[in-house]
Amino acid sequence: MLIRRPPDIKPSEITPRGLYLDRRRFMLAAGALILLPGSAGAALRFDGAVKTRWGEGLDITSVEDATSYNNFVELGSDKSSPKRNAAALVTRPWSVTVEGECLKPGALGVEDLLAPHPLEERIYRLRCVEGWSMVIPWVGVPLGRVLQRFEPTSRAKWVEFTTLHDPQRLPGQRRAVLDWPYVEGLRIDEATHPLSLLAVGMYGDELPAQNGAPLRLVVPWKYGFKSIKSIVRIRFSETRPKTTWNIAQPDEYGFWANVNPEVDHPRWSQKKERRIGQFFKIKTDMFNGYASEVAHLYAGMDLARDF
Amino acid sequence: MAGPRRPDWAKRGLFVLCLVPLAWLAFDVANDALGANPIEAVNRRLGDWAIRLLLISLAVTPLRQAFHWPQAARMRRMLGLFAFFYVALHVTSYLVLDQFFDWAEIWADVVKRKYMTFGMLAFTLLLPLAITSTDAMVKRLGGARWRRLHRLVHLAAVLAVLHHFFLVKVDTTEPLLYGLILAVLLGWRVAKIKATSKSVA
């Protein structure tokens, strides 16, 4: 349905990239001097992110669609309201606490959390439990590498993630439609799987608020609700975390939530999905097409029971 | 008495008014203003207006009696038929745009999913009402029988509200609001029946 119009500016008229980047650096420096509280600042582009093989040949969803059709109840309960309410979520400064069964717990700024690792761009399919999907170029760091720095102990069998709980910045939390704050969890081998990504950006830019700024999880073989947004706490634990949608409707949203065309949602089939931007539905693949990478994690598990 | 040839402007106005939601939807489709998932948006919008018009048509009789507004009776059939019109479009958009005639999936949906069962049942109940809406049909059935048949609309409305309620994931404000309105409209009818039977006794 998206009609692409040719750009009305000739490429030759655009400021050369080097100059533009220099100017941005200058603006940032100026911004740092002035230190305007609450100023949004210029969006940083993650130009340096390392391209990866993930997503080769996939048609990327338009950035407009990916940033205007969102499930983020904390910013509104329908698909279009998260974008409308995005301004409420101020993400600077942002601190993340890492705690629980690890030798080096701590609280650090989101920049410091990711600083030691080179940023990567990964194009992943995103399959929502509601039956639609997108293809999104994320920018982030493999979660496992970040977790290792905190030296999880042998008791760290699970990892729990928590979203910011602040009804001022996340006005959707003023209504108790879910048990706030949002909590998600992974088994440690899922969390440290090379596909699991801790994302700070998409489409080469910072994450917009409605997509989970400034830090979110991306677990591409699971339904979208596992990929928790706006994370403030990561906790290693010996017991399985209690997760938000699973608490709300355990018969509809399982803890594992692996994409599985054979296991229906009680209210709809999961055999097909509507790829946003396409008319005809397409077949949903086991583990969202990542079976060769992740199927071994679930060897011997009854995926119909542990859905 | 007004002559039969005099144009009924109120009725014509209402006819046009009932087409506004459809025109608005067509405008949004033409302008690509339905967001990232236009098929879902079309289906939802048609469903919303189907349920709204169903409730509006059920409000005609209580309003007519409460405000001593006998002319309102002329509008009831048109509103009811427009409600059915939006229901039919809503069902069509599901069959064609959403499922694209995948009958196996459609059947599985209707049988397995509570909200789909309720929705399809509501549509099925409204079908004979739309067919028997003409003057000739009223005559053929006879007033008493026709009225009894058309009481099915109450059940259809309950099913429609339940269909909406069970579809919504978290924020049930809207279906609850429709449920409340329907409860008032049906409650008024029950109270009316009780009052009449008391006065007879």
XYZ file of C-alpha atoms in Angstrom:
508
model
C 0.000 0.000 0.000
C 3.004 2.267 0.490
C 3.546 4.458 -2.499
C 7.178 5.374 -2.906
C 7.814 8.788 -4.299
C 11.161 9.660 -5.817
C 13.197 11.950 -3.558
C 12.802 15.585 -4.540
C 16.361 16.493 -3.565
C 19.185 15.493 -5.884
C 21.890 13.469 -4.157
C 24.445 16.070 -5.284
C 22.638 18.765 -3.318
C 22.939 16.925 -0.050
C 25.762 17.882 2.299
C 28.689 15.494 1.923
C 28.545 12.793 4.552
C 31.844 13.658 6.225
C 30.907 17.307 6.690
C 27.489 16.351 8.008
C 28.986 14.004 10.562
C 31.495 16.638 11.651
C 28.704 19.121 12.123
C 26.785 16.632 14.189
C 29.820 16.014 16.381
C 30.139 19.766 16.822
C 26.488 20.080 17.761
C 26.881 17.303 20.280
C 29.875 18.994 21.838
C 27.945 22.245 21.998
C 25.014 20.411 23.538
C 27.272 18.908 26.147
C 28.534 22.391 27.060
C 25.088 23.883 27.376
C 23.672 20.794 29.101
C 20.064 21.582 28.412
C 18.077 19.388 30.767
C 15.527 17.254 28.987
C 16.629 18.347 25.528
C 16.116 15.563 23.056
C 19.450 16.227 21.368
C 20.334 15.228 17.847
C 19.538 11.591 17.111
C 22.786 9.700 16.793
C 23.162 7.581 13.748
C 24.857 4.275 14.248
C 26.892 4.503 11.099
C 29.675 2.364 12.446
C 27.503 -0.666 13.210
C 29.049 -3.791 11.737
C 26.909 -5.329 9.008
C 26.133 -8.999 9.578
C 24.867 -11.825 7.408
C 21.498 -11.883 9.193
C 18.548 -11.023 7.039
C 20.194 -11.159 3.655
C 17.551 -11.184 0.935
C 14.695 -10.119 3.209
C 12.534 -7.132 2.262
C 12.843 -4.653 5.085
C 9.593 -3.189 6.437
C 9.300 0.561 5.880
C 10.581 2.588 8.814
C 7.263 4.465 8.819
C 5.305 1.236 9.391
C 7.763 -0.118 11.951
C 7.553 3.072 14.027
C 3.802 3.703 13.797
C 2.293 0.253 14.380
C 3.464 -0.790 17.818
C 2.417 -2.869 20.776
C 3.717 -0.978 23.791
C 0.847 -0.824 26.273
C 2.906 1.453 28.542
C 2.514 4.142 25.878
C -1.084 3.343 24.928
C -3.251 0.318 24.359
C -3.804 0.491 20.603
C -1.255 0.271 17.808
C -1.067 3.947 16.924
C -0.975 5.520 20.389
C 2.618 4.555 21.351
C 3.931 6.856 18.628
C 1.555 9.636 19.682
C 2.648 9.372 23.322
C 6.334 8.849 22.548
C 7.414 12.273 23.827
C 6.516 11.281 27.398
C 9.315 8.727 27.562
C 12.460 10.708 28.393
C 15.399 8.320 28.087
C 18.329 10.441 29.226
C 19.795 9.662 31.627
C 19.069 5.939 31.698
C 20.568 3.523 34.159
C 20.399 -0.253 34.028
C 20.826 -2.423 37.119
C 22.311 -5.882 36.721
C 21.873 -8.048 39.805
C 21.105 -11.480 41.196
C 23.217 -14.608 40.750
C 26.391 -12.975 39.452
C 29.791 -12.020 40.820
C 29.886 -8.458 39.540
C 26.474 -6.860 39.933
C 26.144 -3.158 39.294
C 24.180 -0.227 37.980
C 25.479 1.597 34.939
C 24.377 3.977 32.244
C 23.073 2.439 29.055
C 26.076 3.831 27.125
C 28.514 2.152 29.515
C 26.573 -1.086 29.422
C 27.215 -1.431 25.709
C 30.434 0.564 25.311
C 32.910 -2.354 25.380
C 31.172 -4.119 22.489
C 31.134 -3.284 18.794
C 27.610 -2.481 17.601
C 26.177 -4.796 14.966
C 23.354 -4.378 12.517
C 21.125 -7.426 12.281
C 18.098 -7.735 10.050
C 15.613 -10.003 11.816
C 12.058 -11.127 11.218
C 9.718 -10.029 14.008
C 6.601 -12.166 14.445
C 3.888 -10.827 16.711
C 1.687 -13.310 18.578
C -1.270 -11.463 17.001
C -0.450 -12.795 13.538
C 1.465 -9.998 11.838
C 5.165 -9.664 11.147
C 7.839 -7.221 10.060
C 11.487 -7.307 9.007
C 13.564 -4.846 11.018
C 17.236 -3.868 10.870
C 18.230 -3.680 14.528
C 21.415 -2.171 15.912
C 22.747 -3.756 19.056
C 25.074 -6.148 20.786
C 24.673 -9.894 21.365
C 23.088 -10.142 24.810
C 25.367 -13.002 25.864
C 28.499 -10.863 25.577
C 27.028 -8.178 27.805
C 25.827 -10.716 30.378
C 29.243 -12.393 30.608
C 30.823 -9.205 31.954
C 28.758 -9.550 35.108
C 30.074 -13.092 35.636
C 26.888 -15.069 36.254
C 27.353 -17.919 38.733
C 26.355 -21.555 38.236
C 23.074 -20.740 39.966
C 22.135 -18.299 37.194
C 19.697 -20.564 35.337
C 17.387 -17.816 34.132
C 17.564 -14.150 33.235
C 14.781 -11.731 34.132
C 14.286 -8.353 32.442
C 12.171 -5.484 33.761
C 10.800 -2.408 31.990
C 10.932 1.049 33.553
C 8.083 1.583 36.024
C 7.229 5.268 35.904
C 3.648 6.343 35.132
C 4.972 9.838 34.373
C 7.166 8.677 31.525
C 5.068 5.636 30.635
C 1.518 6.992 31.059
C -0.069 3.673 30.064
C 1.020 2.397 33.478
C -1.578 4.649 35.126
C -4.140 2.041 34.203
C -3.769 -1.443 35.612
C -4.431 -3.258 32.331
C -1.345 -5.377 33.071
C 0.587 -6.089 36.248
C 3.226 -3.324 36.007
C 6.135 -3.219 35.559
C 6.425 -5.454 32.516
C 8.694 -8.428 33.168
C 10.096 -10.933 30.703
C 12.516 -13.805 31.043
C 14.715 -16.254 29.201
C 16.518 -19.433 30.144
C 20.243 -18.696 30.387
C 21.072 -20.676 27.234
C 18.437 -18.712 25.323
C 19.777 -15.431 26.666
C 23.350 -16.295 25.702
C 22.382 -17.686 22.292
C 24.209 -15.691 19.603
C 20.881 -14.620 18.037
C 19.648 -12.862 21.200
C 20.289 -9.164 20.801
C 20.323 -6.238 23.189
C 19.260 -3.444 20.849
C 19.775 0.306 21.099
C 18.822 1.210 17.555
C 16.924 0.373 14.394
C 17.241 1.561 10.812
C 20.653 2.965 11.684
C 19.213 5.347 14.242
C 18.440 5.329 17.929
C 15.358 3.381 18.987
C 12.278 5.599 18.975
C 10.376 5.572 22.279
C 7.515 3.573 20.794
C 9.957 0.811 19.811
C 11.403 0.504 23.312
C 14.034 3.215 23.713
C 16.703 3.307 24.833
C 17.367 -0.402 25.343
C 15.349 -3.447 24.386
C 15.637 -7.130 23.861
C 15.260 -8.779 20.454
C 14.698 -12.544 20.475
C 13.744 -13.231 16.861
C 12.560 -16.835 17.204
C 9.989 -15.951 19.866
C 6.777 -13.964 19.650
C 7.323 -10.232 19.896
C 6.086 -9.839 23.461
C 9.209 -11.663 24.705
C 11.352 -8.865 23.295
C 10.859 -6.534 26.251
C 11.232 -2.784 25.787
C 12.819 0.062 27.770
C 14.793 -2.204 30.105
C 16.006 -0.900 33.492
C 16.856 -4.151 35.283
C 18.471 -7.445 34.372
C 18.504 -10.108 37.063
C 20.141 -13.540 37.036
C 18.066 -16.022 38.954
C 17.904 -19.648 39.950
C 14.156 -19.854 39.447
C 12.066 -19.160 36.374
C 10.858 -15.556 36.268
C 7.147 -14.818 36.351
C 6.439 -12.949 33.128
C 3.761 -10.337 32.530
C 1.592 -11.741 29.728
C 1.891 -15.206 31.170
C 0.562 -13.907 34.501
C -2.266 -12.021 32.748
C -3.493 -14.858 30.501
C -1.554 -18.089 31.038
C -3.653 -20.099 28.585
C -2.969 -17.603 25.808
C 0.618 -16.485 26.363
C 3.099 -19.149 27.340
C 6.409 -18.495 29.052
C 8.384 -19.920 26.137
C 6.421 -18.218 23.353
C 8.495 -19.802 20.605
C 7.020 -19.027 17.194
C 5.229 -22.242 16.261
C 2.746 -22.591 13.387
C 1.521 -25.922 14.812
C 0.324 -24.514 18.123
C -2.687 -22.231 17.795
C -3.301 -19.277 19.997
C -6.664 -20.039 21.692
C -8.258 -17.234 19.706
C -6.576 -17.601 16.334
C -4.438 -19.860 14.211
C -0.686 -19.261 14.060
C -0.218 -21.069 10.739
C 0.044 -17.866 8.750
C 1.031 -14.287 9.271
C 0.461 -10.982 7.555
C 3.803 -9.429 6.690
C 3.181 -5.721 7.095
C 3.151 -4.116 3.637
C 1.948 -7.254 1.830
C -1.601 -8.233 0.888
C -1.460 -12.016 0.986
C -0.691 -13.803 4.207
C 2.456 -15.933 4.237
C 3.201 -19.213 6.001
C 4.700 -18.912 9.452
C 7.909 -20.888 9.894
C 8.896 -22.929 12.934
C 10.938 -20.752 15.300
C 10.179 -17.907 12.903
C 12.609 -19.345 10.375
C 15.489 -19.686 12.860
C 14.971 -23.405 13.547
C 18.431 -24.433 12.337
C 19.959 -22.072 14.897
C 17.726 -22.626 17.914
C 15.770 -25.891 17.635
C 18.443 -27.775 19.620
C 17.701 -25.611 22.663
C 14.350 -27.342 22.980
C 15.332 -30.933 22.237
C 13.070 -33.296 24.150
C 10.592 -30.588 25.122
C 6.895 -30.947 24.280
C 6.384 -27.655 22.463
C 2.592 -28.040 22.432
C 2.542 -28.227 26.232
C 5.397 -25.810 26.867
C 4.165 -23.235 24.380
C -51.948 13.645 6.878
C -48.956 14.124 4.693
C -49.388 13.052 1.130
C -47.527 9.925 0.112
C -45.572 11.843 -2.535
C -44.032 14.384 -0.174
C -40.326 13.755 0.142
C -39.270 12.650 3.608
C -36.216 14.845 4.180
C -35.433 13.489 7.627
C -35.286 9.986 6.253
C -33.139 11.015 3.301
C -30.800 12.879 5.623
C -30.439 9.831 7.826
C -29.736 7.679 4.778
C -26.838 9.908 3.809
C -25.641 10.091 7.416
C -25.498 6.292 7.613
C -23.208 6.251 4.581
C -20.735 8.696 6.121
C -18.666 6.033 7.948
C -18.285 4.103 4.698
C -17.354 7.224 2.730
C -14.860 8.147 5.443
C -13.337 4.672 5.261
C -13.145 4.841 1.466
C -11.430 8.216 1.782
C -8.870 6.782 4.211
C -8.222 3.798 1.933
C -7.703 6.114 -1.041
C -5.307 8.288 0.948
C -3.392 5.382 2.450
C -4.335 6.720 5.877
C -5.059 3.402 7.572
C -1.583 2.787 8.924
C 0.703 -0.185 8.623
C -2.016 -2.840 8.629
C -4.820 -1.453 6.436
C -6.654 -4.791 6.160
C -7.006 -5.035 9.916
C -8.016 -1.364 10.057
C -10.765 -1.800 7.421
C -12.137 -4.848 9.203
C -12.103 -3.144 12.631
C -13.697 0.046 11.350
C -16.547 -1.845 9.648
C -17.081 -3.940 12.775
C -17.153 -0.843 14.984
C -19.837 0.767 12.854
C -21.825 -2.446 12.593
C -22.091 -2.672 16.363
C -22.782 1.061 16.773
C -25.613 1.023 14.243
C -27.037 -2.113 15.783
C -27.184 -0.346 19.158
C -28.581 2.830 17.598
C -31.360 0.866 15.892
C -32.177 -0.778 19.217
C -32.371 2.646 20.838
C -35.110 3.871 18.491
C -38.082 2.363 20.328
C -37.024 3.414 23.870
C -36.216 6.945 22.645
C -39.460 7.173 20.707
C -41.496 6.319 23.789
C -39.435 8.306 26.258
C -39.609 11.486 24.200
C -43.072 10.929 22.669
C -41.529 11.031 19.263
C -43.694 8.808 17.057
C -41.932 9.875 13.847
C -38.817 7.962 14.983
C -40.506 4.670 14.099
C -40.010 5.453 10.411
C -36.254 5.405 10.936
C -36.024 2.061 12.649
C -36.047 -0.162 9.575
C -33.470 1.932 7.782
C -31.140 1.931 10.776
C -31.571 -1.805 11.185
C -30.805 -2.423 7.543
C -27.751 -0.180 7.675
C -26.551 -2.099 10.733
C -26.883 -5.272 8.682
C -25.138 -3.573 5.754
C -22.069 -2.840 7.916
C -22.203 -6.323 9.458
C -22.217 -7.839 5.957
C -19.281 -5.652 4.865
C -17.421 -6.564 8.061
C -17.938 -10.291 7.385
C -16.976 -9.843 3.728
C -13.779 -8.025 4.618
C -12.880 -10.918 6.920
C -13.594 -13.565 4.270
C -11.933 -11.716 1.391
C -9.304 -9.308 2.695
C -8.231 -11.108 5.833
C -8.507 -14.799 4.942
C -8.686 -14.506 1.155
C -11.200 -17.382 0.808
C -9.099 -19.843 2.810
C -12.233 -21.814 3.695
C -10.413 -24.412 5.783
C -8.945 -21.680 7.998
C -12.249 -19.809 8.106
C -14.137 -22.913 9.203
C -11.494 -23.722 11.819
C -11.733 -20.126 13.094
C -15.521 -20.219 13.394
C -15.613 -23.601 15.123
C -12.631 -23.163 17.446
C -12.652 -19.505 18.442
C -15.325 -18.329 20.817
C -15.376 -14.764 19.471
C -15.627 -16.022 15.893
C -18.458 -18.393 16.783
C -20.366 -15.555 18.433
C -19.708 -13.204 15.543
C -20.824 -15.616 12.843
C -23.873 -16.604 14.880
C -24.863 -12.951 15.203
C -24.506 -12.516 11.445
C -26.569 -15.645 10.796
C -29.340 -14.433 13.107
C -29.467 -11.050 11.386
C -29.726 -12.577 7.921
C -33.432 -13.637 8.117
C -34.268 -10.274 9.670
C -32.799 -8.416 6.718
C -34.621 -10.717 4.285
C -37.970 -10.206 6.017
C -37.607 -6.457 6.308
C -39.836 -5.559 3.342
C -43.493 -4.522 3.680
C -44.536 -7.564 1.648
C -42.730 -9.855 4.064
C -44.318 -8.208 7.092
C -47.698 -8.813 5.481
C -46.889 -12.371 4.555
C -45.709 -13.294 8.028
C -48.356 -11.328 9.845
C -47.533 -8.667 12.432
C -47.358 -10.927 15.475
C -45.155 -13.554 13.868
C -42.948 -10.914 12.272
C -42.415 -9.229 15.620
C -41.564 -12.525 17.283
C -39.017 -13.304 14.563
C -37.465 -9.878 14.812
C -36.869 -10.271 18.535
C -33.833 -12.257 17.392
C -32.102 -8.915 17.030
C -31.725 -8.790 20.815
C -29.831 -12.052 20.850
C -27.763 -10.963 17.840
C -26.787 -7.755 19.644
C -25.716 -9.668 22.754
C -23.611 -11.999 20.586
C -22.096 -9.045 18.735
C -21.005 -7.380 21.982
C -19.553 -10.662 23.257
C -17.761 -11.107 19.909
C -16.105 -7.728 20.406
C -15.351 -8.353 24.085
C -13.583 -11.672 23.527
C -11.484 -10.281 20.696
C -9.967 -7.462 22.722
C -6.682 -8.327 24.392
C -6.349 -5.990 27.344
C -8.241 -2.749 27.121
C -11.887 -3.801 27.444
C -13.229 -0.259 27.945
C -14.952 -0.054 24.568
C -16.697 -3.454 24.559
C -17.764 -2.869 28.170
C -19.258 0.471 27.172
C -21.214 -1.179 24.350
C -22.266 -3.894 26.793
C -23.527 -1.276 29.226
C -25.525 0.523 26.539
C -27.016 -2.773 25.388
C -27.887 -3.699 28.980
C -29.759 -0.413 29.366
C -31.616 -0.887 26.062
C -32.606 -4.477 26.846
C -33.292 -3.662 30.507
C -35.737 -0.987 29.424
C -37.619 -3.594 27.365
C -37.761 -6.054 30.256
C -39.033 -3.317 32.608
C -41.631 -2.397 30.012
C -42.910 -5.977 29.745
C -43.094 -6.264 33.539
C -44.960 -2.981 33.844
C -47.481 -4.044 31.192
C -48.112 -7.447 32.723
C -48.605 -5.815 36.148
C -51.124 -3.322 34.847
C -53.020 -6.154 33.192
C -53.088 -8.204 36.370
